[in-house]
Amino acid sequence: MGVKEIRTAIQVDLDKPAWEQPGLHNRWHPDIPACGTIANNEVVKIECLDWTGGQIKNNDSADDIKNVDLTRIHYLSGPFEIESAEPGDVLVVEIQDVQPFQHQPWGFTGIFHRQNGGGFLDELYPEAAKAIWDFEGIFCSSRHIPHVRFPGLIHPGIMGCAPSAAILAEWNRREGELIAANASADRDVAKPPEPKNTHAGSASEDVKARVEKEGARTIPGRPENGGNCDIKNLSRGSKVYLPVHVPGAKFSVGDLHFSQGDGEISFCGAIEMAGVITLKFTVLKSGMAKLNMKSPVFHPGPVEPTFGPGRYLTFEGFSVDESGKQHYLDATVAYRQTCLRVIEYLRRYGYSDYQIYLLLSSAPVQGHLAGIVDIPNACTTIGVPMDIFDFDIRPEAEAVRKDMGSCAFASS
């Protein structure tokens, strides 16, 4: 008996604008039509563009990062109708494989310009920068961050099912209230529905107009459907349990990463890539009630880079910011300070701050919430795997400065 070939549920065209491809979309909305149907218990391959829709190129300039059009991002493959899925069910998605395209074995990490996207440390590092990574089997290395090589924990950044009309309205209500309450803030706190460059797949003009007005941006993850959660451990062998809110579930996937550090701190912070993901879909009937589920559940698989016991150098940060201001149990401030401690330490070897910032975003660093119990200081940690470097970074070893070249910057 022959092995049944796994079908490709959708193909993408790397040479065609994303917004001209009907099997893609960049908003969450229940009325976006399904681009195909997948049977219960079926395994399929789904091709995906990188999250910018191909805007970033393999070169030594970060002009494309600086000028990226952030209204044309997060193109997801889908939505797919899953046979027999109904509201109240749970869609079990098993990740069987994720790979870059064989004819495009590279990816990128970017630091967005503070005036166009920004990132976690943009007050200190406001300029656009990028690193290109070349894939060598399971390993990657970069001409822009030398003396580093590590295996990728390849995973999708975005997986989710469409919201119901009621859930979509709730998203827009609560995020709209947040935007209104922070109207005088010096940065965006959320992204409202944006008509400009909305892509609603194969939707008719009247449906597209509705999506333009109501559709939720795919930038944040949300408790009701998962979405852009960027969990680096959801690689091969993992399972994702997604609440179903509309008939057919309308599942979508995209934003593939070759590797990522916990937190994806530079916003364009993973090693972003185009590629193909192999998924198995199983419908758990009445699963939301059976599991008392209000948000997705994830079961990471057995595949991840292992650097051995004692092979991480771990840095602490606390909720006291760089100006000396004390914050109350603020884990965001603490994690920012943890990043800065790593940057300060790795400077000793000749890396620039921007190179280290890119590396923290893309290498498989382990970020943890160490303590939120002792007022006033939250404590977070970042474990840096020492074996990704081809030199010794232990505190006991002599720090020898090397010529580390430069990451790519935008032209002035």
PDB file of N, CA and C in Angstrom, residues 84-121:
ATOM      1  N   SER A  84     -16.579  20.167   9.332  1.00  0.00           N
ATOM      2  CA  SER A  84     -17.265  19.760  10.565  1.00  0.00           C
ATOM      3  C   SER A  84     -17.019  20.698  11.738  1.00  0.00           C
ATOM      4  N   ALA A  85     -16.132  21.702  11.606  1.00  0.00           N
ATOM      5  CA  ALA A  85     -15.866  22.613  12.715  1.00  0.00           C
ATOM      6  C   ALA A  85     -17.018  23.594  12.886  1.00  0.00           C
ATOM      7  N   GLU A  86     -17.475  23.752  14.122  1.00  0.00           N
ATOM      8  CA  GLU A  86     -18.573  24.658  14.448  1.00  0.00           C
ATOM      9  C   GLU A  86     -18.203  25.483  15.684  1.00  0.00           C
ATOM     10  N   PRO A  87     -18.875  26.637  15.852  1.00  0.00           N
ATOM     11  CA  PRO A  87     -18.611  27.426  17.059  1.00  0.00           C
ATOM     12  C   PRO A  87     -18.775  26.591  18.323  1.00  0.00           C
ATOM     13  N   GLY A  88     -17.844  26.739  19.241  1.00  0.00           N
ATOM     14  CA  GLY A  88     -17.829  25.939  20.471  1.00  0.00           C
ATOM     15  C   GLY A  88     -16.886  24.759  20.401  1.00  0.00           C
ATOM     16  N   ASP A  89     -16.499  24.371  19.190  1.00  0.00           N
ATOM     17  CA  ASP A  89     -15.500  23.312  19.036  1.00  0.00           C
ATOM     18  C   ASP A  89     -14.105  23.863  19.319  1.00  0.00           C
ATOM     19  N   VAL A  90     -13.147  22.966  19.387  1.00  0.00           N
ATOM     20  CA  VAL A  90     -11.743  23.330  19.466  1.00  0.00           C
ATOM     21  C   VAL A  90     -11.028  22.715  18.267  1.00  0.00           C
ATOM     22  N   LEU A  91     -10.243  23.519  17.583  1.00  0.00           N
ATOM     23  CA  LEU A  91      -9.452  23.033  16.455  1.00  0.00           C
ATOM     24  C   LEU A  91      -8.052  22.693  16.954  1.00  0.00           C
ATOM     25  N   VAL A  92      -7.693  21.403  16.838  1.00  0.00           N
ATOM     26  CA  VAL A  92      -6.371  20.947  17.243  1.00  0.00           C
ATOM     27  C   VAL A  92      -5.468  20.970  16.012  1.00  0.00           C
ATOM     28  N   VAL A  93      -4.417  21.773  16.060  1.00  0.00           N
ATOM     29  CA  VAL A  93      -3.503  21.926  14.931  1.00  0.00           C
ATOM     30  C   VAL A  93      -2.145  21.374  15.337  1.00  0.00           C
ATOM     31  N   GLU A  94      -1.731  20.301  14.688  1.00  0.00           N
ATOM     32  CA  GLU A  94      -0.421  19.693  14.974  1.00  0.00           C
ATOM     33  C   GLU A  94       0.579  20.165  13.932  1.00  0.00           C
ATOM     34  N   ILE A  95       1.675  20.745  14.391  1.00  0.00           N
ATOM     35  CA  ILE A  95       2.729  21.222  13.495  1.00  0.00           C
ATOM     36  C   ILE A  95       3.670  20.070  13.200  1.00  0.00           C
ATOM     37  N   GLN A  96       3.616  19.564  11.985  1.00  0.00           N
ATOM     38  CA  GLN A  96       4.455  18.417  11.632  1.00  0.00           C
ATOM     39  C   GLN A  96       5.800  18.820  11.042  1.00  0.00           C
ATOM     40  N   ASP A  97       5.841  19.968  10.375  1.00  0.00           N
ATOM     41  CA  ASP A  97       7.104  20.416   9.788  1.00  0.00           C
ATOM     42  C   ASP A  97       6.973  21.890   9.427  1.00  0.00           C
ATOM     43  N   VAL A  98       8.084  22.611   9.450  1.00  0.00           N
ATOM     44  CA  VAL A  98       8.170  23.989   8.956  1.00  0.00           C
ATOM     45  C   VAL A  98       9.531  24.135   8.300  1.00  0.00           C
ATOM     46  N   GLN A  99       9.554  24.620   7.057  1.00  0.00           N
ATOM     47  CA  GLN A  99      10.812  24.733   6.325  1.00  0.00           C
ATOM     48  C   GLN A  99      10.819  25.992   5.464  1.00  0.00           C
ATOM     49  N   PRO A 100      11.999  26.598   5.251  1.00  0.00           N
ATOM     50  CA  PRO A 100      12.091  27.656   4.248  1.00  0.00           C
ATOM     51  C   PRO A 100      11.970  27.056   2.853  1.00  0.00           C
ATOM     52  N   PHE A 101      11.637  27.890   1.890  1.00  0.00           N
ATOM     53  CA  PHE A 101      11.646  27.415   0.505  1.00  0.00           C
ATOM     54  C   PHE A 101      13.079  27.063   0.109  1.00  0.00           C
ATOM     55  N   GLN A 102      13.231  25.956  -0.613  1.00  0.00           N
ATOM     56  CA  GLN A 102      14.573  25.522  -1.013  1.00  0.00           C
ATOM     57  C   GLN A 102      15.260  26.549  -1.892  1.00  0.00           C
ATOM     58  N   HIS A 103      14.491  27.297  -2.683  1.00  0.00           N
ATOM     59  CA  HIS A 103      15.087  28.272  -3.584  1.00  0.00           C
ATOM     60  C   HIS A 103      15.241  29.647  -2.933  1.00  0.00           C
ATOM     61  N   GLN A 104      14.921  29.759  -1.623  1.00  0.00           N
ATOM     62  CA  GLN A 104      15.129  31.015  -0.907  1.00  0.00           C
ATOM     63  C   GLN A 104      15.622  30.699   0.508  1.00  0.00           C
ATOM     64  N   PRO A 105      16.860  30.170   0.624  1.00  0.00           N
ATOM     65  CA  PRO A 105      17.366  29.707   1.921  1.00  0.00           C
ATOM     66  C   PRO A 105      17.996  30.824   2.751  1.00  0.00           C
ATOM     67  N   TRP A 106      17.233  31.870   2.996  1.00  0.00           N
ATOM     68  CA  TRP A 106      17.732  32.980   3.809  1.00  0.00           C
ATOM     69  C   TRP A 106      16.552  33.668   4.489  1.00  0.00           C
ATOM     70  N   GLY A 107      16.882  34.436   5.533  1.00  0.00           N
ATOM     71  CA  GLY A 107      15.874  35.209   6.237  1.00  0.00           C
ATOM     72  C   GLY A 107      16.491  36.489   6.764  1.00  0.00           C
ATOM     73  N   PHE A 108      15.719  37.271   7.478  1.00  0.00           N
ATOM     74  CA  PHE A 108      16.200  38.573   7.930  1.00  0.00           C
ATOM     75  C   PHE A 108      15.674  38.874   9.331  1.00  0.00           C
ATOM     76  N   THR A 109      16.458  39.686  10.055  1.00  0.00           N
ATOM     77  CA  THR A 109      16.039  40.276  11.321  1.00  0.00           C
ATOM     78  C   THR A 109      16.188  41.777  11.183  1.00  0.00           C
ATOM     79  N   GLY A 110      15.217  42.535  11.676  1.00  0.00           N
ATOM     80  CA  GLY A 110      15.263  43.977  11.509  1.00  0.00           C
ATOM     81  C   GLY A 110      15.013  44.731  12.798  1.00  0.00           C
ATOM     82  N   ILE A 111      15.610  45.912  12.871  1.00  0.00           N
ATOM     83  CA  ILE A 111      15.272  46.909  13.877  1.00  0.00           C
ATOM     84  C   ILE A 111      14.577  48.038  13.139  1.00  0.00           C
ATOM     85  N   PHE A 112      13.317  48.256  13.427  1.00  0.00           N
ATOM     86  CA  PHE A 112      12.577  49.280  12.709  1.00  0.00           C
ATOM     87  C   PHE A 112      12.940  50.675  13.230  1.00  0.00           C
ATOM     88  N   HIS A 113      12.947  51.633  12.314  1.00  0.00           N
ATOM     89  CA  HIS A 113      13.176  53.026  12.671  1.00  0.00           C
ATOM     90  C   HIS A 113      12.100  53.481  13.656  1.00  0.00           C
ATOM     91  N   ARG A 114      12.487  54.272  14.626  1.00  0.00           N
ATOM     92  CA  ARG A 114      11.536  54.658  15.667  1.00  0.00           C
ATOM     93  C   ARG A 114      10.318  55.379  15.090  1.00  0.00           C
ATOM     94  N   GLN A 115      10.498  56.077  13.970  1.00  0.00           N
ATOM     95  CA  GLN A 115       9.383  56.796  13.360  1.00  0.00           C
ATOM     96  C   GLN A 115       8.558  55.909  12.431  1.00  0.00           C
ATOM     97  N   ASN A 116       8.926  54.641  12.312  1.00  0.00           N
ATOM     98  CA  ASN A 116       8.172  53.729  11.436  1.00  0.00           C
ATOM     99  C   ASN A 116       8.183  52.332  12.050  1.00  0.00           C
ATOM    100  N   GLY A 117       7.428  52.169  13.119  1.00  0.00           N
ATOM    101  CA  GLY A 117       7.320  50.864  13.760  1.00  0.00           C
ATOM    102  C   GLY A 117       8.021  50.786  15.091  1.00  0.00           C
ATOM    103  N   GLY A 118       9.291  51.204  15.119  1.00  0.00           N
ATOM    104  CA  GLY A 118      10.037  51.172  16.371  1.00  0.00           C
ATOM    105  C   GLY A 118      10.278  49.771  16.883  1.00  0.00           C
ATOM    106  N   GLY A 119      10.445  49.646  18.181  1.00  0.00           N
ATOM    107  CA  GLY A 119      10.717  48.354  18.795  1.00  0.00           C
ATOM    108  C   GLY A 119      10.902  48.519  20.283  1.00  0.00           C
ATOM    109  N   PHE A 120      11.261  47.455  20.948  1.00  0.00           N
ATOM    110  CA  PHE A 120      11.293  47.397  22.403  1.00  0.00           C
ATOM    111  C   PHE A 120      12.295  48.383  23.004  1.00  0.00           C
ATOM    112  N   LEU A 121      13.414  48.618  22.317  1.00  0.00           N
ATOM    113  CA  LEU A 121      14.460  49.499  22.833  1.00  0.00           C
ATOM    114  C   LEU A 121      14.637  50.729  21.956  1.00  0.00           C
TER     115      LEU A 121
END
